[in-house]
Coordinates of C-alpha atoms in Angstrom, one line a residue:
Q404 CA 0.0 0.0 0.0
R405 CA 2.8 2.5 0.9
F406 CA 4.6 1.8 -2.4
I407 CA 1.7 3.1 -4.5
N408 CA 2.5 6.8 -3.7
P409 CA 6.1 6.9 -2.4
T410 CA 7.3 10.1 -0.7
P411 CA 10.2 12.1 -2.2
F412 CA 12.3 11.0 0.7
S413 CA 11.7 7.3 -0.1
I414 CA 12.4 8.0 -3.8
N415 CA 15.7 9.7 -2.9
M416 CA 16.7 6.7 -0.7
G417 CA 16.2 4.5 -3.7
I418 CA 18.2 6.8 -5.9
E419 CA 21.0 6.9 -3.4
Y420 CA 21.0 3.0 -3.3
L421 CA 21.2 2.9 -7.1
R422 CA 24.1 5.3 -7.2
H423 CA 26.0 3.3 -4.6
M424 CA 25.3 0.1 -6.5
G425 CA 26.5 1.8 -9.8
R426 CA 29.8 2.9 -8.1
F427 CA 30.3 -0.6 -6.7
Y428 CA 29.8 -2.2 -10.1
A429 CA 32.2 0.3 -11.7
A430 CA 34.8 -0.4 -9.0
R431 CA 34.5 -4.1 -9.7
G432 CA 34.9 -3.6 -13.4
W433 CA 31.4 -5.0 -14.2
V434 CA 30.4 -1.7 -15.9
R435 CA 32.5 1.1 -17.4
E436 CA 31.0 4.0 -15.5
P437 CA 28.6 4.4 -12.7
W438 CA 25.3 4.3 -14.6
A439 CA 23.0 5.8 -11.9
M440 CA 24.8 9.1 -11.4
D441 CA 22.5 10.9 -13.9
I442 CA 19.3 10.2 -12.0
P443 CA 18.2 13.4 -10.3
F444 CA 17.1 13.6 -6.7
Q445 CA 13.6 14.6 -5.9
A446 CA 13.0 18.0 -4.3
I447 CA 11.9 17.8 -0.7
A448 CA 9.8 20.6 0.8
V449 CA 11.0 21.6 4.2
E450 CA 8.3 22.7 6.6
V451 CA 8.9 25.3 9.3
P452 CA 7.9 23.8 12.7
T453 CA 4.8 25.1 14.3
V454 CA 5.4 27.1 17.5
L455 CA 3.2 29.0 19.9
R456 CA 3.2 32.8 19.9
P457 CA 4.6 34.4 23.1
A458 CA 1.1 35.5 24.1
D459 CA -0.2 31.9 23.7
L460 CA 2.6 30.5 25.7
A461 CA 2.1 33.0 28.5
A462 CA -1.6 32.1 28.5
L463 CA -0.8 28.4 28.7
V464 CA 1.7 28.9 31.6
T465 CA -0.9 31.1 33.4
V466 CA -3.5 28.3 33.2
A467 CA -0.9 25.7 34.3
E468 CA 0.1 27.8 37.3
K469 CA -3.1 26.7 39.0
D470 CA -1.6 23.3 39.7
A471 CA 2.1 22.6 40.4
F472 CA 2.0 19.3 38.5
H473 CA 0.6 21.0 35.4
R474 CA 3.1 23.8 35.7
T475 CA 5.9 21.3 35.9
L476 CA 4.6 19.4 32.9
V477 CA 4.2 22.5 30.7
G478 CA 7.5 24.1 31.9
L479 CA 9.6 21.0 31.2
L480 CA 8.2 20.8 27.7
A481 CA 7.8 24.5 26.7
E482 CA 10.6 26.2 28.7
V483 CA 13.3 23.5 29.0
G484 CA 12.5 21.7 25.7
L485 CA 12.3 18.1 26.8
K486 CA 10.9 15.4 24.5
K487 CA 7.8 13.7 25.6
G488 CA 9.7 10.4 26.1
E489 CA 12.3 12.2 28.2
L490 CA 9.6 13.8 30.3
V491 CA 7.9 10.5 31.0
A492 CA 11.3 8.8 31.8
L493 CA 12.3 11.5 34.4
R494 CA 12.7 10.4 38.0
F495 CA 12.6 12.7 41.1
A496 CA 16.3 11.9 41.5
D497 CA 17.0 13.6 38.2
I498 CA 15.8 17.0 39.5
E499 CA 18.5 19.1 41.3
L500 CA 16.9 22.1 43.0
E501 CA 19.7 22.7 45.6
G502 CA 22.8 24.4 44.5
P503 CA 23.5 27.7 42.7
V504 CA 21.6 26.7 39.5
P505 CA 18.6 24.3 39.5
Q506 CA 19.0 21.6 36.9
V507 CA 17.4 18.6 35.4
A508 CA 19.6 15.6 34.3
I509 CA 18.4 13.8 31.2
R510 CA 19.8 10.2 31.0
H511 CA 20.0 8.2 27.9
S512 CA 21.0 4.5 27.8
G513 CA 21.6 2.7 24.6
K514 CA 23.0 -0.7 23.8
L515 CA 26.7 0.2 24.2
Q516 CA 26.8 3.4 26.3
K517 CA 25.0 5.6 28.8
K518 CA 24.9 9.4 28.2
S519 CA 23.5 12.2 30.1
R520 CA 23.0 16.0 29.8
R521 CA 22.0 18.7 32.2
L522 CA 19.6 21.5 31.4
V523 CA 19.1 24.6 33.5
L524 CA 15.6 25.1 35.0
P525 CA 14.1 28.6 35.0
A526 CA 13.5 30.0 38.4
G527 CA 9.6 30.0 38.1
L528 CA 9.7 26.4 36.9
A529 CA 12.1 25.3 39.7
A530 CA 9.7 26.8 42.3
A531 CA 6.8 24.9 40.8
I532 CA 8.7 21.7 40.8
G533 CA 9.6 22.3 44.5
R534 CA 5.9 22.8 45.3
Y535 CA 5.1 19.6 43.4
I536 CA 7.7 17.6 45.3
E537 CA 6.4 19.0 48.6
R538 CA 2.9 18.0 47.7
R539 CA 4.0 14.5 46.7
Q540 CA 5.9 14.2 50.0
A541 CA 2.9 15.3 52.0
E542 CA 0.8 12.6 50.2
G543 CA 2.8 9.8 51.8
S544 CA 5.0 7.2 50.1
F545 CA 7.5 9.4 48.3
N546 CA 10.5 7.8 46.7
Y547 CA 13.2 9.6 44.7
L548 CA 13.3 6.8 42.2
E549 CA 9.6 7.2 41.3
P550 CA 8.7 8.9 38.0
L551 CA 8.4 12.6 38.2
V552 CA 5.4 12.4 35.8
P553 CA 3.6 9.1 36.5
L554 CA 1.8 9.2 33.1
T555 CA 2.0 7.7 29.7
G556 CA 2.7 9.8 26.6
R557 CA -0.9 9.7 25.6
H558 CA -1.9 11.2 29.0
V559 CA 0.7 14.0 28.5
N560 CA -0.9 14.7 25.1
N561 CA -4.4 14.9 26.7
I562 CA -3.3 17.1 29.5
V563 CA -1.6 19.6 27.2
A564 CA -4.7 19.6 24.9
A565 CA -7.0 20.3 27.9
L566 CA -4.7 23.1 29.2
C567 CA -4.7 24.7 25.7
R568 CA -8.5 24.5 25.6
E569 CA -8.7 26.1 29.1
A570 CA -6.3 28.8 28.0
G571 CA -8.3 29.6 24.9
I572 CA -5.4 29.0 22.5
R573 CA -5.1 26.6 19.5
R574 CA -4.5 23.0 20.3
A575 CA -0.8 22.1 20.9
N576 CA 1.0 18.9 21.6
P577 CA 4.3 18.2 23.4
Q578 CA 6.3 18.5 20.1
I579 CA 4.9 22.0 19.5
L580 CA 5.9 23.0 23.0
R581 CA 9.4 21.6 22.5
D582 CA 9.7 23.5 19.2
T583 CA 8.5 26.6 21.0
A584 CA 11.3 26.2 23.6
A585 CA 13.8 25.8 20.7
A586 CA 12.6 28.9 19.0
I587 CA 12.8 30.9 22.2
A588 CA 16.3 29.6 22.8
L589 CA 17.4 30.5 19.3
S590 CA 15.9 34.0 19.5
A591 CA 17.7 34.8 22.8

């Protein structure tokens, strides 16, 4: 079904394969010259990522301020620029509020190595995370190895959509919030 209308990216992958195969055949002496070098690549339209306007982001943050958990969720996506998967994988132990600069540690583990990076938390977001941690500690069984956001990715999508509705802005998703954080960082 997907081969009926291939995308330009898929076509270019096939062209690249044919060019490599032509160079391989020429290197082996099976053909005189690489025969696939004249096939042109397809033009790929690049789309500019969708971002929230500053007024829309401010409205979203204002609505999220009503609850420390929602403020934490929106702040980590829209101000720090975490991916949805990184947000869901965060543990309380990854948040470092003490010290001169509040930070969050993002840990990646692959087959061969483990990596991590640290991102600075804005002051307002650090305060909201502190309130959220205090609330969770007051509720009882608090463990630093628990997930910071005990949700699935779908729940995160639904919460962001509900907050957008409440703020009266167009619907956004975690990727739009991440792109907004990147646009803000680039404009600074």
